[in-house]
Coordinates of C-alpha atoms and ligand atoms in Angstrom, one line a residue:
M1228 CA -11.6 -8.5 -2.3
L1229 CA -9.0 -5.8 -2.6
T1230 CA -11.4 -3.4 -4.2
E1231 CA -13.6 -3.7 -1.1
V1232 CA -10.8 -2.7 1.3
H1233 CA -10.6 1.0 1.7
T1234 CA -9.6 1.3 5.3
P1235 CA -7.9 -1.1 7.7
H1236 CA -11.3 -1.5 9.4
D1237 CA -12.5 -3.3 6.3
L1238 CA -10.0 -6.0 7.1
K1239 CA -11.3 -6.8 10.5
R1240 CA -14.5 -8.5 9.2
L1241 CA -12.7 -10.9 6.8
N1242 CA -12.5 -14.6 7.6
P1243 CA -9.4 -16.7 7.0
A1244 CA -10.5 -17.8 3.5
E1245 CA -11.2 -14.2 2.5
L1246 CA -7.9 -13.1 4.0
A1247 CA -6.1 -15.8 1.8
T1248 CA -8.0 -14.5 -1.2
L1249 CA -7.0 -10.9 -0.3
S1250 CA -3.3 -11.9 0.0
A1251 CA -3.4 -13.5 -3.4
E1252 CA -5.1 -10.5 -5.0
I1253 CA -2.5 -8.1 -3.5
R1254 CA 0.3 -10.3 -4.8
A1255 CA -1.2 -10.4 -8.3
F1256 CA -1.8 -6.6 -8.1
L1257 CA 1.8 -5.9 -7.0
V1258 CA 3.4 -8.1 -9.7
A1259 CA 1.2 -6.6 -12.5
S1260 CA 1.5 -3.0 -11.4
V1261 CA 5.1 -2.7 -10.3
S1262 CA 6.3 -4.6 -13.4
R1263 CA 4.7 -1.7 -15.4
T1264 CA 6.2 1.1 -13.4
G1265 CA 9.3 -0.3 -11.7
G1266 CA 9.8 -0.1 -7.9
H1267 CA 10.4 -2.3 -4.9
L1268 CA 8.6 -5.5 -5.9
G1269 CA 10.6 -8.1 -3.9
P1270 CA 10.4 -6.4 -0.5
N1271 CA 6.6 -5.8 -0.8
L1272 CA 5.8 -9.3 -1.9
G1273 CA 7.5 -10.4 1.3
V1274 CA 5.2 -8.4 3.7
V1275 CA 1.7 -9.1 2.4
E1276 CA 0.5 -11.2 5.3
L1277 CA 2.5 -9.3 7.8
T1278 CA 0.9 -6.0 6.8
I1279 CA -2.6 -7.5 6.7
A1280 CA -2.1 -8.9 10.2
L1281 CA -0.7 -5.5 11.5
H1282 CA -3.7 -3.6 10.3
R1283 CA -6.1 -6.2 11.8
V1284 CA -4.5 -6.2 15.2
F1285 CA -3.6 -2.5 15.5
D1286 CA -5.8 0.5 14.8
S1287 CA -3.9 2.8 12.5
P1288 CA -3.7 5.8 12.5
H1289 CA -4.7 5.9 16.2
D1290 CA -1.9 3.4 16.7
S1291 CA 1.3 4.4 14.9
I1292 CA 2.8 1.9 12.4
L1293 CA 6.3 2.9 11.3
W1294 CA 8.1 1.4 8.4
D1295 CA 11.9 1.4 8.4
T1296 CA 13.3 2.6 5.1
G1297 CA 9.7 2.4 3.8
H1298 CA 10.4 0.7 0.5
Q1299 CA 8.2 -2.1 1.8
A1300 CA 5.1 0.0 2.4
Y1301 CA 3.2 -0.6 -0.8
V1302 CA 0.8 -3.2 0.9
H1303 CA 0.3 -0.7 3.7
K1304 CA -0.7 1.9 1.1
L1305 CA -3.1 -0.6 -0.6
L1306 CA -4.8 -1.3 2.8
T1307 CA -5.1 2.3 3.7
G1308 CA -7.1 3.3 0.6
R1309 CA -4.5 4.0 -2.1
H1310 CA -5.1 1.6 -5.0
D1311 CA -3.9 3.7 -7.9
F1312 CA -0.3 2.6 -8.4
S1313 CA -0.3 3.5 -12.1
R1314 CA 2.0 6.5 -11.6
L1315 CA 4.1 5.0 -8.7
R1316 CA 7.2 7.2 -8.1
Q1317 CA 6.1 9.6 -10.8
S1318 CA 5.0 13.2 -10.6
G1319 CA 1.4 13.3 -9.4
G1320 CA 1.5 9.6 -8.5
L1321 CA 2.1 7.7 -5.3
S1322 CA 5.5 8.1 -3.7
G1323 CA 7.6 4.9 -3.4
Y1324 CA 7.8 5.5 0.3
P1325 CA 5.3 6.5 3.0
S1326 CA 4.2 10.1 2.5
R1327 CA 2.4 12.2 5.1
A1328 CA 0.9 14.2 2.2
E1329 CA -0.8 11.0 1.0
S1330 CA -2.2 9.7 4.2
D1331 CA -2.4 10.1 8.0
H1332 CA -1.5 6.4 8.2
D1333 CA 2.0 7.4 7.0
L1334 CA 4.6 8.8 9.5
I1335 CA 8.2 8.4 8.3
E1336 CA 9.0 9.7 4.8
N1337 CA 12.8 9.3 5.2
S1338 CA 13.9 6.3 3.1
H1339 CA 17.3 6.1 4.8
A1340 CA 17.5 2.8 6.7
S1341 CA 17.7 2.1 10.4
T1342 CA 15.7 5.1 11.6
A1343 CA 12.3 3.7 12.5
L1344 CA 13.2 2.4 16.0
S1345 CA 14.5 5.8 17.0
Y1346 CA 11.3 7.4 15.8
A1347 CA 9.4 4.7 17.8
D1348 CA 11.4 5.4 21.0
G1349 CA 10.7 9.1 20.6
I1350 CA 7.0 8.7 20.0
A1351 CA 6.7 6.2 22.9
R1352 CA 8.6 8.6 25.3
A1353 CA 6.4 11.5 24.2
R1354 CA 3.2 9.5 24.9
Q1355 CA 4.6 8.4 28.3
I1356 CA 5.3 12.1 29.2
L1357 CA 1.9 13.2 27.9
G1358 CA 0.1 10.4 29.7
V1359 CA -1.2 8.9 26.5
R1360 CA -1.7 5.2 27.2
D1361 CA -4.1 4.0 24.6
R1362 CA -2.0 4.3 21.4
S1363 CA 0.4 1.6 20.4
V1364 CA 3.7 2.3 18.6
V1365 CA 4.7 -0.4 16.1
A1366 CA 7.9 -0.3 14.1
V1367 CA 8.5 -2.7 11.2
V1368 CA 12.3 -3.1 10.7
G1369 CA 14.1 -5.4 8.3
D1370 CA 17.0 -7.6 9.1
G1371 CA 19.1 -5.5 6.8
A1372 CA 18.0 -2.2 8.5
L1373 CA 19.0 -3.9 11.8
T1374 CA 22.6 -4.0 10.7
G1375 CA 22.6 -0.1 10.9
G1376 CA 24.1 1.4 14.0
M1377 CA 21.2 3.7 14.7
A1378 CA 18.9 0.7 15.2
W1379 CA 21.1 -0.5 18.1
E1380 CA 21.2 3.0 19.7
A1381 CA 17.4 2.9 19.6
L1382 CA 17.1 -0.7 20.9
N1383 CA 19.3 0.2 23.8
N1384 CA 16.9 3.0 24.6
I1385 CA 13.8 1.1 24.0
A1386 CA 15.1 -1.7 26.3
S1387 CA 15.8 0.9 29.0
A1388 CA 12.2 0.9 30.3
T1389 CA 10.0 -2.1 30.7
D1390 CA 6.9 0.1 31.1
R1391 CA 7.2 2.0 27.8
P1392 CA 5.8 -0.4 25.2
V1393 CA 7.1 -0.5 21.6
V1394 CA 6.2 -3.3 19.3
I1395 CA 9.2 -4.1 17.1
V1396 CA 8.2 -6.3 14.1
L1397 CA 11.4 -7.7 12.8
N1398 CA 10.8 -8.6 9.2
D1399 CA 13.5 -11.2 8.8
N1400 CA 13.9 -12.4 5.2
G1401 CA 17.6 -13.0 5.6
R1402 CA 18.5 -10.3 3.0
S1403 CA 19.2 -6.8 2.3
Y1404 CA 19.8 -6.8 -1.4
A1405 CA 22.1 -9.8 -1.0
P1406 CA 22.0 -12.1 2.1
T1407 CA 22.5 -10.0 5.2
V1408 CA 26.0 -10.1 6.6
G1409 CA 27.7 -10.3 10.0
G1410 CA 27.2 -11.7 13.4
L1411 CA 23.7 -10.4 13.6
A1412 CA 22.7 -12.4 10.4
R1413 CA 24.2 -15.5 12.0
H1414 CA 22.3 -14.9 15.2
L1415 CA 19.0 -14.3 13.5
S1416 CA 19.6 -17.5 11.5
S1417 CA 20.1 -19.3 14.8
L1418 CA 16.9 -17.8 16.2
R1419 CA 15.0 -18.8 13.0
D1420 CA 16.3 -22.4 13.4
H1421 CA 14.9 -22.6 16.9
R1422 CA 11.5 -22.1 15.4
E1423 CA 8.9 -22.7 18.2
P1424 CA 5.3 -23.5 17.4
A1425 CA 3.8 -21.3 20.0
A1426 CA 4.3 -17.5 19.9
G1427 CA 4.9 -17.2 23.6
P1428 CA 6.3 -14.0 25.2
S1429 CA 9.3 -15.7 26.7
P1430 CA 11.9 -17.1 24.3
A1431 CA 12.8 -20.8 24.3
H1432 CA 16.3 -19.5 23.7
P1433 CA 17.5 -16.2 25.1
G1434 CA 18.6 -14.4 22.0
V1435 CA 20.2 -11.0 21.9
F1436 CA 16.9 -9.2 22.2
A1437 CA 15.9 -11.1 25.4
Q1438 CA 19.4 -10.5 26.7
L1439 CA 18.8 -6.8 26.3
G1440 CA 15.6 -7.1 28.4
L1441 CA 13.2 -7.0 25.5
H1442 CA 10.4 -9.6 25.3
Y1443 CA 10.9 -11.8 22.3
I1444 CA 8.1 -13.6 20.4
G1445 CA 9.0 -15.9 17.6
P1446 CA 10.2 -16.9 15.2
V1447 CA 6.8 -16.6 13.6
D1448 CA 6.0 -17.6 10.0
G1449 CA 5.5 -14.2 8.5
H1450 CA 3.4 -15.6 5.7
D1451 CA 0.8 -17.1 8.1
T1452 CA -1.6 -14.2 8.7
A1453 CA -3.2 -16.0 11.7
A1454 CA 0.2 -16.8 13.3
V1455 CA 1.4 -13.2 12.9
E1456 CA -1.9 -11.9 14.3
E1457 CA -1.6 -14.1 17.3
A1458 CA 1.9 -13.0 17.9
L1459 CA 1.0 -9.3 17.5
T1460 CA -2.0 -9.7 19.8
T1461 CA 0.2 -11.1 22.5
A1462 CA 2.8 -8.4 21.9
R1463 CA 0.1 -5.7 22.1
A1464 CA -1.2 -7.0 25.4
L1465 CA 2.3 -7.2 27.0
G1466 CA 2.4 -3.4 27.5
A1467 CA 6.2 -3.6 27.4
P1468 CA 8.9 -3.4 24.6
V1469 CA 8.8 -6.6 22.6
V1470 CA 10.3 -8.0 19.4
V1471 CA 8.0 -10.0 17.2
H1472 CA 10.4 -12.0 15.0
C1473 CA 8.6 -12.7 11.7
V1474 CA 10.4 -14.9 9.2
T1475 CA 9.5 -14.0 5.6
R1476 CA 10.7 -14.5 2.1
K1477 CA 11.6 -11.6 -0.2
G1478 CA 9.6 -11.9 -3.4
C1479 CA 7.3 -14.4 -1.8
G1480 CA 4.7 -15.8 -4.2
Y1481 CA 6.5 -14.7 -7.4
P1482 CA 8.9 -17.5 -8.3
L1483 CA 11.0 -15.2 -10.6
A1484 CA 11.7 -12.9 -7.6
E1485 CA 12.0 -15.7 -5.0
S1486 CA 14.6 -17.5 -7.1
D1487 CA 16.6 -14.4 -8.1
D1488 CA 19.8 -14.9 -6.1
R1489 CA 21.0 -11.4 -7.0
D1490 CA 18.5 -9.4 -4.9
C1491 CA 15.1 -11.1 -5.2
F1492 CA 13.8 -8.3 -7.4
H1493 CA 14.6 -5.8 -4.6
G1494 CA 14.2 -2.8 -6.9
I1495 CA 13.1 -3.4 -10.5
G1496 CA 12.8 -1.3 -13.6
V1497 CA 10.0 -1.9 -16.1
I1498 CA 9.9 -5.7 -16.7
D1499 CA 7.9 -8.3 -18.5
S1500 CA 6.1 -9.9 -15.6
V1501 CA 6.1 -13.3 -17.3
T1502 CA 9.8 -13.5 -18.0
G1503 CA 11.1 -11.0 -15.5
Q1504 CA 13.2 -9.4 -18.2
L1505 CA 13.9 -5.7 -18.2
I1506 CA 11.9 -4.0 -21.0
K1507 CA 13.5 -0.6 -21.0
N1508 CA 17.1 -1.6 -21.3
A1509 CA 19.5 1.4 -21.4
T1510 CA 21.8 1.3 -24.5
A1511 CA 24.7 3.4 -23.2
P1512 CA 26.8 1.9 -20.4
S1513 CA 25.9 3.2 -16.9
W1514 CA 28.1 5.4 -14.8
T1515 CA 28.0 2.5 -12.3
S1516 CA 29.3 -0.1 -14.7
L1517 CA 32.1 2.1 -16.0
F1518 CA 33.2 2.7 -12.4
G1519 CA 33.0 -1.0 -11.7
D1520 CA 35.0 -1.9 -14.8
E1521 CA 37.7 0.7 -14.1
L1522 CA 38.1 -0.4 -10.5
V1523 CA 38.7 -4.0 -11.7
Q1524 CA 41.5 -2.8 -13.9
I1525 CA 42.9 -0.7 -11.0
G1526 CA 42.6 -3.6 -8.7
A1527 CA 44.7 -5.8 -11.0
E1528 CA 47.5 -3.1 -10.9
R1529 CA 47.1 -2.1 -7.3
P1530 CA 47.0 -5.0 -4.7
D1531 CA 46.6 -2.3 -2.0
V1532 CA 43.2 -1.2 -3.3
V1533 CA 40.2 -2.7 -1.5
A1534 CA 36.5 -1.9 -1.8
I1535 CA 33.8 -1.4 0.7
T1536 CA 30.0 -1.5 0.3
A1537 CA 27.2 -0.8 2.7
A1538 CA 25.0 -3.8 1.7
M1539 CA 24.8 -2.6 -1.9
L1540 CA 27.5 -4.6 -3.7
Q1541 CA 25.7 -4.9 -7.0
P1542 CA 23.9 -1.5 -7.0
V1543 CA 27.1 0.4 -6.6
G1544 CA 28.9 -1.6 -9.2
L1545 CA 31.3 -3.6 -7.1
Q1546 CA 30.1 -7.1 -8.3
P1547 CA 32.9 -7.4 -10.9
F1548 CA 35.6 -6.4 -8.4
A1549 CA 34.2 -8.9 -5.9
E1550 CA 34.2 -11.7 -8.5
K1551 CA 37.8 -10.9 -9.4
F1552 CA 39.1 -10.1 -5.9
P1553 CA 36.8 -11.7 -3.4
D1554 CA 39.2 -11.2 -0.5
R1555 CA 39.4 -7.5 -1.2
V1556 CA 35.7 -6.6 -0.9
I1557 CA 34.1 -5.8 2.4
D1558 CA 30.3 -5.6 2.9
V1559 CA 29.7 -3.9 6.2
G1560 CA 25.9 -4.1 6.1
I1561 CA 23.8 -1.0 6.1
A1562 CA 26.5 0.8 8.1
E1563 CA 27.9 3.8 6.2
Q1564 CA 29.4 5.3 9.4
H1565 CA 31.3 2.1 10.1
A1566 CA 32.3 1.9 6.4
A1567 CA 34.0 5.3 6.6
T1568 CA 35.9 4.7 9.8
C1569 CA 36.7 1.1 8.9
A1570 CA 38.2 2.5 5.7
A1571 CA 40.3 4.8 7.9
G1572 CA 41.6 1.8 9.7
L1573 CA 42.3 0.0 6.4
A1574 CA 44.2 3.1 5.2
A1575 CA 46.2 3.3 8.5
E1576 CA 47.6 -0.2 7.6
G1577 CA 48.7 1.0 4.1
L1578 CA 45.7 -0.1 2.0
H1579 CA 43.8 2.2 -0.2
P1580 CA 40.1 1.7 0.4
V1581 CA 37.4 2.7 -2.1
V1582 CA 34.1 3.2 -0.3
A1583 CA 31.3 3.0 -2.8
V1584 CA 27.9 4.3 -1.6
Y1585 CA 25.0 6.3 -3.0
A1586 CA 25.7 10.0 -2.5
T1587 CA 22.7 10.6 -0.2
F1588 CA 23.8 7.8 2.2
L1589 CA 27.2 9.4 2.8
N1590 CA 25.4 12.2 4.6
R1591 CA 25.0 9.7 7.4
A1592 CA 28.8 9.4 7.7
F1593 CA 29.8 13.0 7.7
D1594 CA 31.4 13.1 11.1
Q1595 CA 33.3 9.9 10.3
V1596 CA 34.6 11.4 7.0
L1597 CA 35.5 14.7 8.8
M1598 CA 37.1 13.3 12.0
D1599 CA 38.1 9.6 11.5
V1600 CA 39.2 10.0 7.9
A1601 CA 40.2 13.6 7.1
L1602 CA 41.6 14.6 10.5
H1603 CA 43.9 11.6 10.2
R1604 CA 44.7 12.5 6.6
A1605 CA 43.7 9.0 5.5
G1606 CA 43.9 8.2 1.9
V1607 CA 40.4 6.9 1.4
T1608 CA 38.4 7.3 -1.8
F1609 CA 34.7 7.7 -1.6
V1610 CA 32.8 6.9 -4.8
L1611 CA 29.4 8.5 -4.8
D1612 CA 26.9 7.0 -7.2
R1613 CA 23.4 8.5 -7.6
A1614 CA 24.9 12.0 -7.0
G1615 CA 22.7 14.9 -7.9
I1616 CA 19.0 14.7 -8.7
T1617 CA 17.8 11.1 -9.0
G1618 CA 14.1 12.1 -8.9
D1619 CA 11.7 9.1 -8.8
D1620 CA 13.1 7.6 -5.7
G1621 CA 11.8 10.6 -3.6
P1622 CA 13.2 13.5 -1.6
S1623 CA 15.6 11.6 0.6
H1624 CA 17.3 9.7 -2.3
N1625 CA 18.4 12.7 -4.3
G1626 CA 22.2 12.9 -4.0
M1627 CA 22.2 16.7 -3.8
W1628 CA 24.0 17.5 -0.6
D1629 CA 27.4 15.8 -0.9
M1630 CA 29.4 18.6 -2.4
S1631 CA 28.0 21.0 0.1
V1632 CA 28.6 19.0 3.3
L1633 CA 32.0 17.8 2.0
H1634 CA 33.2 21.3 1.1
V1635 CA 33.9 21.9 4.7
V1636 CA 36.2 18.9 5.2
P1637 CA 39.8 20.0 5.4
G1638 CA 42.1 18.5 2.8
L1639 CA 39.3 16.5 1.1
R1640 CA 39.3 16.6 -2.7
I1641 CA 36.2 16.3 -4.9
A1642 CA 36.1 15.1 -8.5
A1643 CA 33.1 15.3 -10.7
P1644 CA 33.6 13.6 -14.0
R1645 CA 31.6 14.8 -17.1
D1646 CA 31.6 11.5 -18.9
G1647 CA 32.9 7.9 -18.8
S1648 CA 36.4 8.7 -19.9
R1649 CA 36.8 11.4 -17.2
L1650 CA 35.3 9.0 -14.6
R1651 CA 38.0 6.4 -15.4
A1652 CA 40.8 9.0 -15.3
L1653 CA 39.6 10.8 -12.2
L1654 CA 39.1 7.5 -10.4
R1655 CA 42.7 6.6 -11.1
E1656 CA 43.9 10.1 -9.9
A1657 CA 41.8 9.7 -6.8
V1658 CA 43.2 6.3 -5.8
A1659 CA 46.7 7.7 -6.3
V1660 CA 46.2 10.2 -3.5
A1661 CA 47.4 8.7 -0.2
D1662 CA 47.4 11.6 2.3
V1663 CA 43.9 13.1 2.1
P1664 CA 40.4 11.7 1.4
T1665 CA 39.2 11.9 -2.2
V1666 CA 35.7 11.8 -3.6
V1667 CA 34.4 10.9 -7.1
R1668 CA 30.7 11.6 -7.6
F1669 CA 28.5 10.9 -10.6
P1670 CA 24.7 10.6 -11.3
K1671 CA 22.3 7.7 -11.7
G1672 CA 21.9 6.1 -15.1
S1673 CA 23.7 6.0 -18.4
A1674 CA 26.9 8.0 -19.0
P1675 CA 26.7 10.6 -21.8
E1676 CA 28.9 10.5 -24.9
D1677 CA 32.4 11.6 -24.2
I1678 CA 33.0 15.4 -24.4
E1679 CA 36.5 16.0 -25.7
T1680 CA 38.9 18.6 -24.3
L1681 CA 39.8 21.5 -26.6
E1682 CA 42.6 22.7 -24.4
E1683 CA 44.0 21.7 -21.0
R1684 CA 44.9 24.5 -18.7
D1685 CA 46.8 23.1 -15.6
G1686 CA 44.1 20.6 -14.8
V1687 CA 41.1 22.6 -16.1
D1688 CA 39.6 21.3 -19.4
V1689 CA 38.4 23.9 -21.8
I1690 CA 35.6 22.1 -23.5
G1691 CA 34.0 24.8 -25.6
R1692 CA 34.5 28.3 -27.0
F1693 CA 31.5 30.0 -28.5
G1694 CA 31.1 33.4 -30.1
S1695 CA 33.7 36.1 -29.8
G1696 CA 35.1 37.7 -26.8
S1697 CA 35.3 36.8 -23.2
D1698 CA 31.9 37.8 -21.9
L1699 CA 31.3 34.7 -19.9
L1700 CA 33.3 31.8 -18.3
L1701 CA 30.8 29.0 -17.8
V1702 CA 32.1 26.5 -15.2
A1703 CA 30.5 23.1 -15.8
V1704 CA 30.5 20.7 -12.8
G1705 CA 30.6 17.1 -13.8
V1706 CA 27.6 15.9 -15.7
M1707 CA 26.3 19.4 -16.2
A1708 CA 28.9 19.8 -19.0
G1709 CA 26.5 18.8 -21.8
T1710 CA 23.9 21.3 -20.6
C1711 CA 26.5 24.0 -20.3
L1712 CA 27.7 23.4 -23.9
D1713 CA 24.1 23.7 -25.2
T1714 CA 23.6 26.9 -23.1
A1715 CA 26.8 28.4 -24.5
R1716 CA 25.9 27.6 -28.1
Q1717 CA 22.6 29.5 -27.6
L1718 CA 24.2 32.4 -25.8
A1719 CA 26.6 32.9 -28.6
G1720 CA 23.6 33.2 -30.9
H1721 CA 22.6 36.2 -28.8
G1722 CA 26.1 37.8 -29.2
I1723 CA 27.6 36.6 -25.9
G1724 CA 31.0 35.1 -26.1
V1725 CA 31.3 32.0 -23.8
T1726 CA 34.2 29.8 -22.7
V1727 CA 33.0 26.5 -21.2
V1728 CA 35.4 24.8 -18.8
D1729 CA 35.3 21.6 -16.8
P1730 CA 37.5 21.8 -13.7
R1731 CA 37.4 18.0 -13.1
W1732 CA 38.6 18.4 -9.5
V1733 CA 36.1 20.9 -8.1
R1734 CA 37.7 20.9 -4.6
P1735 CA 40.2 22.5 -3.9
V1736 CA 39.6 25.4 -6.3
N1737 CA 42.2 25.2 -9.1
P1738 CA 44.3 28.4 -9.5
A1739 CA 44.0 28.0 -13.3
L1740 CA 40.3 28.5 -12.9
L1741 CA 40.8 31.7 -11.0
E1742 CA 43.1 32.9 -13.8
L1743 CA 40.4 32.1 -16.3
A1744 CA 37.9 34.0 -14.2
R1745 CA 40.2 37.0 -14.2
Q1746 CA 40.2 36.9 -18.0
H1747 CA 36.4 37.0 -18.4
R1748 CA 33.8 39.6 -17.6
T1749 CA 31.4 37.3 -15.8
V1750 CA 31.7 33.8 -14.4
A1751 CA 28.8 31.3 -13.9
T1752 CA 29.0 27.9 -12.2
V1753 CA 26.5 25.1 -12.9
E1754 CA 26.2 22.1 -10.6
D1755 CA 23.9 19.2 -9.9
N1756 CA 24.1 19.9 -6.1
V1757 CA 22.5 22.3 -3.6
K1758 CA 23.6 25.9 -4.3
V1759 CA 24.3 26.5 -0.7
S1760 CA 28.0 26.0 0.2
G1761 CA 28.5 24.0 -3.1
V1762 CA 31.1 24.3 -5.8
G1763 CA 29.8 27.7 -7.0
A1764 CA 29.8 29.2 -3.6
A1765 CA 33.3 28.0 -2.9
F1766 CA 34.5 29.3 -6.2
A1767 CA 32.9 32.7 -5.8
Q1768 CA 34.6 32.9 -2.3
A1769 CA 37.9 32.1 -3.9
V1770 CA 37.4 34.7 -6.6
S1771 CA 36.7 37.3 -4.0
D1772 CA 39.5 36.1 -1.7
N1773 CA 42.0 36.5 -4.6
G1774 CA 40.9 40.1 -5.3
I1775 CA 39.3 39.2 -8.6
D1776 CA 36.4 41.5 -9.3
T1777 CA 34.7 39.3 -11.9
P1778 CA 31.0 38.9 -10.9
C1779 CA 30.2 35.2 -10.1
L1780 CA 26.9 33.6 -10.7
T1781 CA 26.0 30.3 -9.1
F1782 CA 23.4 27.9 -10.5
G1783 CA 22.4 24.8 -8.6
I1784 CA 19.6 23.1 -6.7
P1785 CA 17.7 25.3 -4.3
P1786 CA 18.1 24.2 -0.6
D1787 CA 14.8 22.5 -0.3
F1788 CA 13.4 18.9 -0.7
L1789 CA 12.3 18.0 -4.2
A1790 CA 9.0 16.2 -4.8
V1791 CA 8.8 12.8 -6.5
A1792 CA 9.3 13.3 -10.3
S1793 CA 11.7 12.3 -13.0
R1794 CA 15.2 13.7 -13.1
S1795 CA 14.5 15.7 -16.2
Q1796 CA 11.3 17.2 -14.7
L1797 CA 13.1 18.2 -11.6
L1798 CA 16.1 19.7 -13.5
A1799 CA 13.6 21.8 -15.4
E1800 CA 11.8 22.7 -12.1
V1801 CA 15.1 24.0 -10.6
G1802 CA 16.2 25.8 -13.7
L1803 CA 19.1 23.5 -14.6
T1804 CA 18.2 23.2 -18.3
A1805 CA 19.9 24.9 -21.2
G1806 CA 16.7 26.9 -21.9
A1807 CA 16.4 28.2 -18.4
L1808 CA 20.1 29.0 -18.1
V1809 CA 20.1 30.9 -21.4
T1810 CA 17.2 33.1 -20.2
E1811 CA 18.8 33.8 -16.9
L1812 CA 22.4 34.2 -18.1
R1813 CA 21.3 36.6 -21.0
R1814 CA 19.7 38.8 -18.4
L1815 CA 22.5 38.6 -15.9
V1816 CA 25.4 38.7 -18.2
T1817 CA 24.0 41.5 -20.3
G1818 CA 23.1 43.3 -17.2
S1819 CA 26.6 42.9 -15.7
L1820 CA 28.2 43.9 -19.0
T1821 CA 26.3 47.1 -19.2
T1822 CA 27.4 48.1 -15.7
Q1823 CA 31.1 47.5 -16.6
Ligands
TPP189 C1 21.3 4.5 5.1 C2 20.8 3.6 3.9 N1 21.8 2.9 3.3 C3 21.4 2.1 2.2 C4 20.1 2.1 1.8 C5 19.7 1.3 0.6 N2 18.7 0.2 0.9 C6 17.5 0.4 0.8 S1 16.6 -1.0 1.2 C7 18.1 -1.8 1.6 C8 18.0 -3.2 2.1 C9 17.1 -3.3 3.3 O1 17.1 -4.6 3.8 P1 16.0 -4.9 4.9 O2 16.0 -3.8 6.0 O3 16.3 -6.3 5.4 O4 14.6 -4.8 4.1 P2 14.1 -5.8 3.0 O5 14.3 -5.1 1.7 O6 14.8 -7.1 3.2 O7 12.6 -5.9 3.3 C10 19.1 -1.0 1.4 C11 20.6 -1.4 1.7 C12 19.2 2.9 2.5 N3 17.9 3.0 2.1 N4 19.6 3.6 3.6
DXP190 C1 15.2 1.7 -0.8 C2 16.6 2.0 -1.2 O1 17.2 2.9 -0.7 C3 17.2 1.4 -2.4 O2 16.5 0.3 -2.8 C4 17.1 2.5 -3.5 O3 15.7 2.8 -3.8 C5 17.7 1.9 -4.8 O4 17.9 3.0 -5.7 P1 18.2 2.7 -7.2 O5 16.9 2.1 -7.8 O6 18.6 4.0 -7.8 O7 19.3 1.7 -7.2
MG191 MG1 15.7 -8.1 4.7

């Protein structure tokens, strides 16, 4: 059946029995394929019937179907002619999120949660202004995404006009990774319990959506294609903003996922689809686990240390801390802005909060970090996992902007550990700071072997000396230390003397680093962050401000979005490999040496 569906129109002619067969085939396909590649299996198993119903009732791409976060759009991709999932989230393969380059059925590529309703409001307003009345706007939003503040800013606007229809499909499976938290989760649960057989436009119980003035249809069994179709048909005919509350199960139809109380196989690696076990098990400990382990030890010594997650307790490594100190972990939902300012409140009362988020998601809380935390000199520590190029999770998941945006925050200190031992040490140093915000950032995956310090210079670690002379000072930022040591070894082979240093704290600039710059003919900084206003730029500025005439070279990620590919492929693409650095540095250093 699935092989015969190339466009949504092919769905419209299927009878209920054929639709049931199609659902089963899609589920089998997802389990088989995503087990082989990794990806968001649980969320997509939960929206099979919902997506089929959507594409039978609405006429994409004439009608706009928006996916919040977009990690649950695999079924949408299958129904819009994209059946080759063999290279999912790999270079040349399908993106793990909607992608306009792949299809005109895809509109939102940003995989940051809680944005779809704002897009929907904008599209609906544009169509009203332009007099376009025959194109529906549908936004699929999860219960987790609905815990994000932006979603409520949008709801407030969508509810502001009864003649500007937006169909909001609430995909309520009761979970983000873990069960969704807060008053909203409780309210949705109460709406689910008032399950009404008919999907009438007026609620039997005026829930929050009805109170806002939105029509409410539901709760509807999100795994009953016919029931969802009926509700969507009613919603479409209303010609007004409406919430269709679909109750679904994450991982539906795959018992290993449905019964997984950790996260219902939210995002899996390569697994054995029969046992559910990870096949590619990393050997070295992950950065995340090292952070989580050290924080537990700190928590035992420091009763003032508390931890905050934005609906990602397990992915950011706070599970062990939560098990040990259940009263000192706060899950705010997908609400990074609230997390930052709530942390400022916690700090104001004398606690030391550790806010653990993925680097890319802290972008969302920049103003809160700047004004609510730093302006108030609050001792909050932000731990940024997935910092730098992550790669396969797409352009909006690379954690490549944090050191640029955070460099303008007065007083804020940034640490970039080069290995697990430095992570442990720098985390301790960070939580010891009570009068300014601190940041510790590290990449996805396994931590490298420890890189020992040859000599410590007032906080700057000299980690390598190669060849003779002081031709080049190579400043390695965090995880780039290994690459810089490889680069230095090769440069020495070409007669260039290199000192490799790790500043550990990259903001503020350490005076000892300036002194080292003074002692070398050339300086180069290498960072897994956007070049623009990153560590290299700030260091070059400091060198200049201090009247040091050493030429400074900056190596980082170019300020552009990166395509879907592996981390290693993208590092090569942006020239952050030893080979590329050697070529570039030989040219630049030799050139600058000859002019001196
Ligand atoms: C701003 C932001 N923070 C965190 C995440 C990580 N994240 C991706 S999906 C997800 C849970 C989404 O839950 P829900 O919206 O209910 O969708 P479901 O997976 O249940 O279908 C989270 C926290 C994100 N994508 N964006
Ligand atoms: C969709 C989303 O934002 C998360 O599920 C993210 O994809 C997880 O990333 P990791 O797989 O690196 O934990
Ligand atoms: Mg959910």
